[in-house]
Amino acid sequence: HLSESKRILLLSGPNAGGKTVLLKSVGLAAHMARCGLLICADEGSTLPFLTSIHSAIGDAQNVDHHLSTFAAHLQRLNEMAQLEGFNHLLLIDEICGSTDPEEGSALARSFIETFASHHLFAVITSHLGPLKLGWQDSPVINGSLAYDSEKGLPTYQFVMGVAGQSLALQTAQRV
């Protein structure tokens, strides 16, 4: 549930736990609704008419244009930061994750604060620990995907309002 007062979902949780799949599913549902198609949603759900859906998913490096993976990501985020209004949806996977975690967290926070001040809707995934804190009294809400510690496996169940752990060591051990 996102609204004009809580419109940016910061999604975290276990590696290989389904964050990117959830991000893409939200984008697909939003685009289907834009096309007048039925979507899976609770009865009484509403979705604003989104005039645009923007994504930063995957690697957009371009040697010909002197863009590393990180530089291309920043370029895409900067384009998104120029948008304004409740009619835009941003889908950002691993925001500022391809650099030093402290610097990446600071950059990511500044982009998210800009998106919030421009009244944009967004679903953003991240493993950056410092980024998960300090969003009280803002349009940002944490969400995570759950992990079954007894089985050592992600459950792929979404939990609203809770920042998740990456559990990189558990994932590495399982893999």
Short mmCIF file of N, CA and C in Angstrom, two decimals:
data_model
loop_
_atom_site.label_atom_id
_atom_site.label_comp_id
_atom_site.label_asym_id
_atom_site.label_seq_id
_atom_site.Cartn_x
_atom_site.Cartn_y
_atom_site.Cartn_z
N HIS A 1 0.84 -1.18 0.00
CA HIS A 1 0.00 0.00 0.00
C HIS A 1 0.88 1.24 0.00
N LEU A 2 0.84 1.97 -1.08
CA LEU A 2 1.52 3.26 -1.15
C LEU A 2 0.45 4.32 -1.33
N SER A 3 0.74 5.52 -0.87
CA SER A 3 -0.21 6.63 -0.98
C SER A 3 0.59 7.90 -1.23
N GLU A 4 -0.10 9.02 -1.38
CA GLU A 4 0.61 10.27 -1.60
C GLU A 4 1.46 10.65 -0.39
N SER A 5 1.09 10.18 0.81
CA SER A 5 1.89 10.49 2.00
C SER A 5 3.03 9.49 2.21
N LYS A 6 2.87 8.27 1.77
CA LYS A 6 3.91 7.23 1.84
C LYS A 6 4.04 6.63 0.44
N ARG A 7 4.85 7.27 -0.39
CA ARG A 7 4.86 6.91 -1.82
C ARG A 7 6.17 6.31 -2.32
N ILE A 8 7.17 6.19 -1.44
CA ILE A 8 8.44 5.60 -1.85
C ILE A 8 8.70 4.38 -0.98
N LEU A 9 8.73 3.22 -1.61
CA LEU A 9 9.01 1.97 -0.90
C LEU A 9 10.48 1.65 -1.04
N LEU A 10 11.19 1.59 0.09
CA LEU A 10 12.59 1.20 0.12
C LEU A 10 12.62 -0.27 0.51
N LEU A 11 12.90 -1.11 -0.45
CA LEU A 11 12.76 -2.56 -0.31
C LEU A 11 14.12 -3.20 -0.06
N SER A 12 14.21 -3.96 1.02
CA SER A 12 15.44 -4.66 1.36
C SER A 12 15.08 -6.09 1.74
N GLY A 13 16.10 -6.86 2.07
CA GLY A 13 15.86 -8.24 2.45
C GLY A 13 16.92 -9.15 1.92
N PRO A 14 16.72 -10.46 2.07
CA PRO A 14 17.77 -11.42 1.73
C PRO A 14 18.13 -11.41 0.24
N ASN A 15 19.42 -11.66 0.00
CA ASN A 15 19.87 -11.87 -1.37
C ASN A 15 19.09 -13.05 -1.94
N ALA A 16 18.72 -12.96 -3.19
CA ALA A 16 17.94 -14.00 -3.87
C ALA A 16 16.60 -14.23 -3.19
N GLY A 17 16.06 -13.16 -2.57
CA GLY A 17 14.80 -13.28 -1.85
C GLY A 17 13.59 -12.77 -2.61
N GLY A 18 13.79 -12.19 -3.79
CA GLY A 18 12.66 -11.76 -4.61
C GLY A 18 12.46 -10.26 -4.72
N LYS A 19 13.40 -9.45 -4.27
CA LYS A 19 13.22 -7.99 -4.32
C LYS A 19 13.06 -7.49 -5.75
N THR A 20 13.93 -7.91 -6.63
CA THR A 20 13.87 -7.44 -8.02
C THR A 20 12.61 -7.96 -8.70
N VAL A 21 12.21 -9.18 -8.39
CA VAL A 21 10.97 -9.72 -8.96
C VAL A 21 9.77 -8.90 -8.51
N LEU A 22 9.74 -8.52 -7.22
CA LEU A 22 8.65 -7.67 -6.72
C LEU A 22 8.67 -6.31 -7.40
N LEU A 23 9.85 -5.73 -7.53
CA LEU A 23 9.99 -4.43 -8.20
C LEU A 23 9.43 -4.49 -9.63
N LYS A 24 9.82 -5.52 -10.36
CA LYS A 24 9.34 -5.66 -11.75
C LYS A 24 7.84 -5.95 -11.80
N SER A 25 7.34 -6.70 -10.81
CA SER A 25 5.90 -7.01 -10.77
C SER A 25 5.07 -5.75 -10.54
N VAL A 26 5.55 -4.85 -9.69
CA VAL A 26 4.86 -3.58 -9.47
C VAL A 26 4.83 -2.79 -10.77
N GLY A 27 5.96 -2.74 -11.45
CA GLY A 27 6.03 -2.03 -12.73
C GLY A 27 5.10 -2.63 -13.77
N LEU A 28 5.06 -3.95 -13.85
CA LEU A 28 4.19 -4.62 -14.81
C LEU A 28 2.72 -4.33 -14.50
N ALA A 29 2.34 -4.41 -13.22
CA ALA A 29 0.96 -4.13 -12.83
C ALA A 29 0.59 -2.68 -13.16
N ALA A 30 1.50 -1.76 -12.89
CA ALA A 30 1.23 -0.34 -13.18
C ALA A 30 1.05 -0.12 -14.68
N HIS A 31 1.89 -0.77 -15.47
CA HIS A 31 1.77 -0.62 -16.92
C HIS A 31 0.49 -1.28 -17.44
N MET A 32 0.14 -2.43 -16.90
CA MET A 32 -1.10 -3.09 -17.31
C MET A 32 -2.30 -2.20 -17.00
N ALA A 33 -2.31 -1.59 -15.82
CA ALA A 33 -3.41 -0.70 -15.44
C ALA A 33 -3.48 0.49 -16.38
N ARG A 34 -2.31 1.02 -16.78
CA ARG A 34 -2.28 2.14 -17.74
C ARG A 34 -2.93 1.75 -19.06
N CYS A 35 -2.83 0.46 -19.40
CA CYS A 35 -3.39 -0.04 -20.66
C CYS A 35 -4.85 -0.49 -20.51
N GLY A 36 -5.41 -0.33 -19.32
CA GLY A 36 -6.80 -0.71 -19.10
C GLY A 36 -6.99 -2.18 -18.82
N LEU A 37 -5.93 -2.90 -18.53
CA LEU A 37 -6.02 -4.33 -18.24
C LEU A 37 -6.27 -4.55 -16.75
N LEU A 38 -6.89 -5.65 -16.43
CA LEU A 38 -7.12 -6.00 -15.04
C LEU A 38 -5.80 -6.44 -14.40
N ILE A 39 -5.64 -6.12 -13.13
CA ILE A 39 -4.44 -6.53 -12.39
C ILE A 39 -4.86 -7.25 -11.13
N CYS A 40 -3.95 -8.03 -10.57
CA CYS A 40 -4.20 -8.70 -9.29
C CYS A 40 -4.04 -7.68 -8.17
N ALA A 41 -5.11 -7.42 -7.46
CA ALA A 41 -5.07 -6.45 -6.35
C ALA A 41 -6.27 -6.74 -5.44
N ASP A 42 -6.14 -6.29 -4.20
CA ASP A 42 -7.25 -6.44 -3.26
C ASP A 42 -8.45 -5.65 -3.74
N GLU A 43 -9.64 -6.13 -3.40
CA GLU A 43 -10.86 -5.41 -3.71
C GLU A 43 -10.80 -4.02 -3.10
N GLY A 44 -11.19 -3.02 -3.86
CA GLY A 44 -11.17 -1.65 -3.39
C GLY A 44 -9.85 -0.94 -3.61
N SER A 45 -8.87 -1.64 -4.16
CA SER A 45 -7.58 -1.02 -4.42
C SER A 45 -7.71 0.04 -5.51
N THR A 46 -6.91 1.07 -5.41
CA THR A 46 -6.88 2.10 -6.44
C THR A 46 -5.44 2.30 -6.87
N LEU A 47 -5.29 2.76 -8.08
CA LEU A 47 -3.97 3.03 -8.63
C LEU A 47 -4.07 4.34 -9.39
N PRO A 48 -3.17 5.29 -9.11
CA PRO A 48 -3.24 6.54 -9.86
C PRO A 48 -2.89 6.29 -11.33
N PHE A 49 -3.37 7.14 -12.21
CA PHE A 49 -2.98 7.00 -13.60
C PHE A 49 -1.57 7.55 -13.74
N LEU A 50 -0.66 6.68 -14.08
CA LEU A 50 0.75 7.04 -14.21
C LEU A 50 1.03 7.37 -15.67
N THR A 51 1.51 8.57 -15.92
CA THR A 51 1.82 8.94 -17.30
C THR A 51 3.16 8.39 -17.74
N SER A 52 4.02 8.01 -16.76
CA SER A 52 5.30 7.42 -17.14
C SER A 52 5.81 6.49 -16.06
N ILE A 53 6.54 5.48 -16.52
CA ILE A 53 7.21 4.53 -15.64
C ILE A 53 8.67 4.51 -16.08
N HIS A 54 9.57 4.79 -15.13
CA HIS A 54 11.00 4.88 -15.43
C HIS A 54 11.73 3.82 -14.62
N SER A 55 12.72 3.19 -15.23
CA SER A 55 13.44 2.14 -14.51
C SER A 55 14.95 2.30 -14.61
N ALA A 56 15.60 1.84 -13.56
CA ALA A 56 17.06 1.72 -13.52
C ALA A 56 17.32 0.31 -13.00
N ILE A 57 17.32 -0.63 -13.92
CA ILE A 57 17.47 -2.05 -13.59
C ILE A 57 18.54 -2.62 -14.52
N GLY A 58 19.53 -3.27 -13.93
CA GLY A 58 20.56 -3.89 -14.75
C GLY A 58 21.72 -2.95 -15.03
N ASP A 59 22.61 -3.42 -15.87
CA ASP A 59 23.86 -2.73 -16.17
C ASP A 59 23.73 -1.97 -17.48
N ALA A 60 23.95 -0.64 -17.42
CA ALA A 60 23.83 0.19 -18.62
C ALA A 60 25.17 0.82 -19.00
N GLN A 61 26.26 0.15 -18.63
CA GLN A 61 27.57 0.71 -18.97
C GLN A 61 27.72 0.82 -20.48
N ASN A 62 28.52 1.80 -20.90
CA ASN A 62 28.74 2.03 -22.33
C ASN A 62 30.15 2.58 -22.51
N VAL A 63 31.03 1.73 -22.97
CA VAL A 63 32.43 2.13 -23.13
C VAL A 63 32.55 3.24 -24.17
N ASP A 64 31.75 3.19 -25.22
CA ASP A 64 31.80 4.22 -26.26
C ASP A 64 31.49 5.61 -25.72
N HIS A 65 30.65 5.67 -24.69
CA HIS A 65 30.27 6.95 -24.09
C HIS A 65 30.99 7.20 -22.76
N HIS A 66 32.02 6.40 -22.47
CA HIS A 66 32.82 6.54 -21.26
C HIS A 66 31.97 6.44 -19.99
N LEU A 67 31.02 5.50 -20.01
CA LEU A 67 30.14 5.30 -18.85
C LEU A 67 30.41 3.94 -18.22
N SER A 68 30.88 3.95 -16.99
CA SER A 68 30.99 2.72 -16.22
C SER A 68 29.59 2.31 -15.77
N THR A 69 29.49 1.16 -15.15
CA THR A 69 28.21 0.72 -14.59
C THR A 69 27.67 1.78 -13.63
N PHE A 70 28.53 2.27 -12.75
CA PHE A 70 28.12 3.25 -11.75
C PHE A 70 27.76 4.58 -12.39
N ALA A 71 28.58 5.06 -13.33
CA ALA A 71 28.30 6.34 -13.99
C ALA A 71 26.99 6.29 -14.77
N ALA A 72 26.74 5.19 -15.45
CA ALA A 72 25.48 5.05 -16.20
C ALA A 72 24.29 5.05 -15.24
N HIS A 73 24.45 4.40 -14.08
CA HIS A 73 23.40 4.37 -13.07
C HIS A 73 23.11 5.78 -12.55
N LEU A 74 24.17 6.52 -12.25
CA LEU A 74 24.00 7.91 -11.78
C LEU A 74 23.33 8.77 -12.85
N GLN A 75 23.69 8.58 -14.09
CA GLN A 75 23.08 9.34 -15.18
C GLN A 75 21.58 9.07 -15.24
N ARG A 76 21.20 7.82 -15.09
CA ARG A 76 19.78 7.45 -15.12
C ARG A 76 19.04 8.05 -13.91
N LEU A 77 19.66 7.98 -12.72
CA LEU A 77 19.04 8.56 -11.52
C LEU A 77 18.87 10.06 -11.67
N ASN A 78 19.85 10.72 -12.26
CA ASN A 78 19.76 12.16 -12.46
C ASN A 78 18.61 12.52 -13.41
N GLU A 79 18.41 11.71 -14.45
CA GLU A 79 17.26 11.92 -15.35
C GLU A 79 15.96 11.80 -14.58
N MET A 80 15.87 10.81 -13.71
CA MET A 80 14.66 10.62 -12.90
C MET A 80 14.44 11.78 -11.94
N ALA A 81 15.52 12.35 -11.44
CA ALA A 81 15.42 13.45 -10.47
C ALA A 81 14.86 14.72 -11.11
N GLN A 82 14.78 14.77 -12.42
CA GLN A 82 14.22 15.93 -13.11
C GLN A 82 12.70 15.87 -13.20
N LEU A 83 12.12 14.70 -12.93
CA LEU A 83 10.67 14.51 -13.02
C LEU A 83 9.98 15.13 -11.81
N GLU A 84 8.70 15.47 -11.98
CA GLU A 84 7.91 15.98 -10.85
C GLU A 84 6.47 15.52 -10.99
N GLY A 85 5.85 15.19 -9.87
CA GLY A 85 4.43 14.90 -9.85
C GLY A 85 4.08 13.47 -9.51
N PHE A 86 2.87 13.31 -8.99
CA PHE A 86 2.37 12.01 -8.55
C PHE A 86 2.07 11.06 -9.70
N ASN A 87 2.26 11.49 -10.94
CA ASN A 87 1.91 10.64 -12.08
C ASN A 87 3.10 9.88 -12.65
N HIS A 88 4.22 9.85 -11.93
CA HIS A 88 5.41 9.13 -12.37
C HIS A 88 5.74 8.02 -11.38
N LEU A 89 6.19 6.88 -11.90
CA LEU A 89 6.65 5.77 -11.07
C LEU A 89 8.10 5.47 -11.43
N LEU A 90 8.95 5.38 -10.40
CA LEU A 90 10.35 5.03 -10.58
C LEU A 90 10.57 3.63 -10.03
N LEU A 91 11.28 2.82 -10.79
CA LEU A 91 11.66 1.47 -10.37
C LEU A 91 13.18 1.41 -10.40
N ILE A 92 13.80 1.33 -9.23
CA ILE A 92 15.25 1.41 -9.14
C ILE A 92 15.78 0.20 -8.37
N ASP A 93 16.59 -0.59 -9.04
CA ASP A 93 17.16 -1.79 -8.44
C ASP A 93 18.58 -1.49 -7.97
N GLU A 94 18.85 -1.77 -6.70
CA GLU A 94 20.17 -1.59 -6.10
C GLU A 94 20.71 -0.17 -6.27
N ILE A 95 19.95 0.79 -5.76
CA ILE A 95 20.33 2.20 -5.89
C ILE A 95 21.74 2.44 -5.32
N CYS A 96 22.59 3.01 -6.14
CA CYS A 96 23.97 3.41 -5.78
C CYS A 96 24.73 2.28 -5.10
N GLY A 97 24.49 1.06 -5.51
CA GLY A 97 25.12 -0.09 -4.88
C GLY A 97 26.46 -0.49 -5.46
N SER A 98 26.89 0.13 -6.54
CA SER A 98 28.12 -0.28 -7.21
C SER A 98 29.31 0.58 -6.83
N THR A 99 29.35 1.01 -5.58
CA THR A 99 30.46 1.85 -5.12
C THR A 99 30.66 1.64 -3.63
N ASP A 100 31.51 2.44 -3.02
CA ASP A 100 31.75 2.39 -1.59
C ASP A 100 30.42 2.51 -0.86
N PRO A 101 30.13 1.60 0.09
CA PRO A 101 28.82 1.62 0.77
C PRO A 101 28.49 2.94 1.48
N GLU A 102 29.47 3.58 2.11
CA GLU A 102 29.18 4.85 2.80
C GLU A 102 28.85 5.94 1.79
N GLU A 103 29.67 6.06 0.75
CA GLU A 103 29.41 7.08 -0.27
C GLU A 103 28.14 6.76 -1.04
N GLY A 104 27.94 5.49 -1.35
CA GLY A 104 26.73 5.08 -2.06
C GLY A 104 25.47 5.38 -1.27
N SER A 105 25.54 5.15 0.06
CA SER A 105 24.38 5.44 0.91
C SER A 105 24.07 6.93 0.91
N ALA A 106 25.10 7.76 0.99
CA ALA A 106 24.89 9.21 0.98
C ALA A 106 24.30 9.67 -0.35
N LEU A 107 24.83 9.18 -1.44
CA LEU A 107 24.29 9.54 -2.76
C LEU A 107 22.85 9.05 -2.91
N ALA A 108 22.61 7.81 -2.52
CA ALA A 108 21.26 7.25 -2.64
C ALA A 108 20.26 8.06 -1.82
N ARG A 109 20.64 8.43 -0.59
CA ARG A 109 19.75 9.22 0.26
C ARG A 109 19.42 10.56 -0.40
N SER A 110 20.41 11.19 -1.01
CA SER A 110 20.14 12.49 -1.65
C SER A 110 19.19 12.32 -2.84
N PHE A 111 19.36 11.26 -3.61
CA PHE A 111 18.42 11.02 -4.71
C PHE A 111 17.01 10.74 -4.18
N ILE A 112 16.90 9.89 -3.17
CA ILE A 112 15.59 9.56 -2.62
C ILE A 112 14.91 10.80 -2.04
N GLU A 113 15.66 11.65 -1.35
CA GLU A 113 15.08 12.89 -0.83
C GLU A 113 14.60 13.79 -1.96
N THR A 114 15.34 13.82 -3.06
CA THR A 114 14.90 14.60 -4.24
C THR A 114 13.63 14.01 -4.81
N PHE A 115 13.58 12.69 -4.97
CA PHE A 115 12.37 12.05 -5.49
C PHE A 115 11.17 12.37 -4.59
N ALA A 116 11.39 12.35 -3.28
CA ALA A 116 10.31 12.65 -2.33
C ALA A 116 9.85 14.09 -2.48
N SER A 117 10.79 15.02 -2.59
CA SER A 117 10.42 16.44 -2.71
C SER A 117 9.73 16.74 -4.03
N HIS A 118 9.94 15.89 -5.02
CA HIS A 118 9.30 16.08 -6.34
C HIS A 118 7.98 15.29 -6.45
N HIS A 119 7.55 14.68 -5.35
CA HIS A 119 6.25 13.98 -5.28
C HIS A 119 6.17 12.81 -6.25
N LEU A 120 7.23 12.03 -6.36
CA LEU A 120 7.27 10.88 -7.24
C LEU A 120 6.94 9.61 -6.47
N PHE A 121 6.32 8.65 -7.13
CA PHE A 121 6.15 7.31 -6.57
C PHE A 121 7.38 6.51 -6.96
N ALA A 122 7.83 5.63 -6.07
CA ALA A 122 9.02 4.83 -6.38
C ALA A 122 9.03 3.53 -5.58
N VAL A 123 9.61 2.51 -6.20
CA VAL A 123 9.99 1.28 -5.51
C VAL A 123 11.48 1.16 -5.75
N ILE A 124 12.24 1.10 -4.66
CA ILE A 124 13.70 1.13 -4.73
C ILE A 124 14.25 -0.01 -3.89
N THR A 125 15.12 -0.84 -4.48
CA THR A 125 15.75 -1.90 -3.71
C THR A 125 17.15 -1.46 -3.28
N SER A 126 17.58 -1.99 -2.13
CA SER A 126 18.92 -1.65 -1.64
C SER A 126 19.37 -2.64 -0.57
N HIS A 127 20.68 -2.87 -0.53
CA HIS A 127 21.31 -3.61 0.56
C HIS A 127 22.12 -2.68 1.45
N LEU A 128 22.12 -1.38 1.16
CA LEU A 128 22.93 -0.43 1.89
C LEU A 128 22.34 -0.18 3.28
N GLY A 129 23.02 -0.66 4.32
CA GLY A 129 22.53 -0.58 5.69
C GLY A 129 22.17 0.83 6.15
N PRO A 130 23.06 1.82 5.99
CA PRO A 130 22.74 3.17 6.47
C PRO A 130 21.52 3.78 5.78
N LEU A 131 21.21 3.31 4.60
CA LEU A 131 20.09 3.87 3.84
C LEU A 131 18.74 3.44 4.44
N LYS A 132 18.72 2.36 5.17
CA LYS A 132 17.47 1.81 5.71
C LYS A 132 16.96 2.57 6.93
N LEU A 133 17.78 3.47 7.47
CA LEU A 133 17.44 4.17 8.72
C LEU A 133 17.09 5.64 8.47
N GLY A 134 16.29 6.21 9.37
CA GLY A 134 16.08 7.66 9.40
C GLY A 134 15.01 8.19 8.46
N TRP A 135 14.02 7.40 8.14
CA TRP A 135 12.99 7.87 7.20
C TRP A 135 11.67 8.23 7.90
N GLN A 136 11.68 8.33 9.24
CA GLN A 136 10.46 8.72 9.94
C GLN A 136 10.04 10.10 9.45
N ASP A 137 8.76 10.35 9.46
CA ASP A 137 8.20 11.64 9.05
C ASP A 137 8.60 12.02 7.62
N SER A 138 8.68 11.04 6.75
CA SER A 138 8.98 11.29 5.35
C SER A 138 8.07 10.41 4.50
N PRO A 139 8.04 10.63 3.19
CA PRO A 139 7.22 9.80 2.30
C PRO A 139 7.81 8.41 2.05
N VAL A 140 8.94 8.10 2.69
CA VAL A 140 9.62 6.82 2.47
C VAL A 140 9.18 5.81 3.52
N ILE A 141 8.88 4.60 3.08
CA ILE A 141 8.54 3.51 4.00
C ILE A 141 9.40 2.31 3.66
N ASN A 142 9.89 1.66 4.70
CA ASN A 142 10.67 0.44 4.49
C ASN A 142 9.75 -0.73 4.23
N GLY A 143 10.26 -1.68 3.51
CA GLY A 143 9.60 -2.95 3.28
C GLY A 143 10.67 -3.99 3.07
N SER A 144 10.34 -5.24 3.33
CA SER A 144 11.34 -6.28 3.15
C SER A 144 10.67 -7.57 2.71
N LEU A 145 11.50 -8.49 2.33
CA LEU A 145 11.05 -9.84 2.04
C LEU A 145 11.56 -10.73 3.15
N ALA A 146 10.71 -11.62 3.63
CA ALA A 146 11.00 -12.42 4.81
C ALA A 146 11.95 -13.57 4.50
N TYR A 147 12.52 -14.11 5.58
CA TYR A 147 13.49 -15.20 5.50
C TYR A 147 13.16 -16.21 6.59
N ASP A 148 13.10 -17.48 6.23
CA ASP A 148 12.85 -18.55 7.19
C ASP A 148 14.20 -19.03 7.72
N SER A 149 14.55 -18.59 8.93
CA SER A 149 15.86 -18.93 9.47
C SER A 149 16.00 -20.41 9.81
N GLU A 150 14.89 -21.09 10.09
CA GLU A 150 14.96 -22.53 10.38
C GLU A 150 15.31 -23.33 9.12
N LYS A 151 14.71 -22.96 8.00
CA LYS A 151 14.98 -23.66 6.75
C LYS A 151 16.17 -23.06 6.01
N GLY A 152 16.55 -21.85 6.41
CA GLY A 152 17.66 -21.19 5.73
C GLY A 152 17.31 -20.74 4.33
N LEU A 153 16.05 -20.37 4.12
CA LEU A 153 15.58 -19.99 2.78
C LEU A 153 14.71 -18.75 2.83
N PRO A 154 14.74 -17.95 1.77
CA PRO A 154 13.79 -16.83 1.70
C PRO A 154 12.37 -17.37 1.52
N THR A 155 11.39 -16.62 2.04
CA THR A 155 9.98 -17.05 1.93
C THR A 155 9.27 -16.35 0.78
N TYR A 156 9.87 -15.28 0.26
CA TYR A 156 9.29 -14.46 -0.81
C TYR A 156 8.02 -13.75 -0.36
N GLN A 157 7.83 -13.61 0.95
CA GLN A 157 6.67 -12.91 1.48
C GLN A 157 7.06 -11.49 1.84
N PHE A 158 6.25 -10.54 1.38
CA PHE A 158 6.50 -9.13 1.60
C PHE A 158 6.05 -8.70 2.99
N VAL A 159 6.88 -7.89 3.66
CA VAL A 159 6.57 -7.37 4.99
C VAL A 159 6.70 -5.85 4.92
N MET A 160 5.59 -5.13 5.08
CA MET A 160 5.58 -3.68 5.01
C MET A 160 6.04 -3.09 6.34
N GLY A 161 6.83 -2.02 6.26
CA GLY A 161 7.22 -1.27 7.45
C GLY A 161 8.45 -1.78 8.17
N VAL A 162 9.12 -2.78 7.61
CA VAL A 162 10.28 -3.38 8.25
C VAL A 162 11.45 -3.41 7.27
N ALA A 163 12.61 -2.94 7.72
CA ALA A 163 13.83 -3.06 6.90
C ALA A 163 14.38 -4.47 7.05
N GLY A 164 14.80 -5.04 5.94
CA GLY A 164 15.29 -6.41 5.96
C GLY A 164 16.80 -6.51 5.98
N GLN A 165 17.28 -7.69 6.30
CA GLN A 165 18.71 -7.98 6.30
C GLN A 165 19.08 -8.67 4.99
N SER A 166 20.29 -8.41 4.52
CA SER A 166 20.75 -9.01 3.27
C SER A 166 21.07 -10.49 3.41
N LEU A 167 21.58 -10.89 4.55
CA LEU A 167 21.91 -12.29 4.82
C LEU A 167 22.84 -12.88 3.76
N ALA A 168 23.86 -12.12 3.40
CA ALA A 168 24.79 -12.53 2.35
C ALA A 168 25.51 -13.83 2.71
N LEU A 169 25.93 -13.98 3.96
CA LEU A 169 26.66 -15.19 4.35
C LEU A 169 25.76 -16.42 4.28
N GLN A 170 24.51 -16.28 4.74
CA GLN A 170 23.57 -17.41 4.67
C GLN A 170 23.29 -17.79 3.22
N THR A 171 23.16 -16.78 2.36
CA THR A 171 22.92 -17.06 0.95
C THR A 171 24.13 -17.74 0.32
N ALA A 172 25.32 -17.26 0.65
CA ALA A 172 26.54 -17.86 0.11
C ALA A 172 26.67 -19.31 0.56
N GLN A 173 26.36 -19.57 1.81
CA GLN A 173 26.44 -20.93 2.33
C GLN A 173 25.45 -21.84 1.61
N ARG A 174 24.23 -21.33 1.40
CA ARG A 174 23.18 -22.12 0.73
C ARG A 174 23.57 -22.41 -0.72
N VAL A 175 24.09 -21.38 -1.39
CA VAL A 175 24.44 -21.52 -2.82
C VAL A 175 25.69 -22.38 -2.97
#
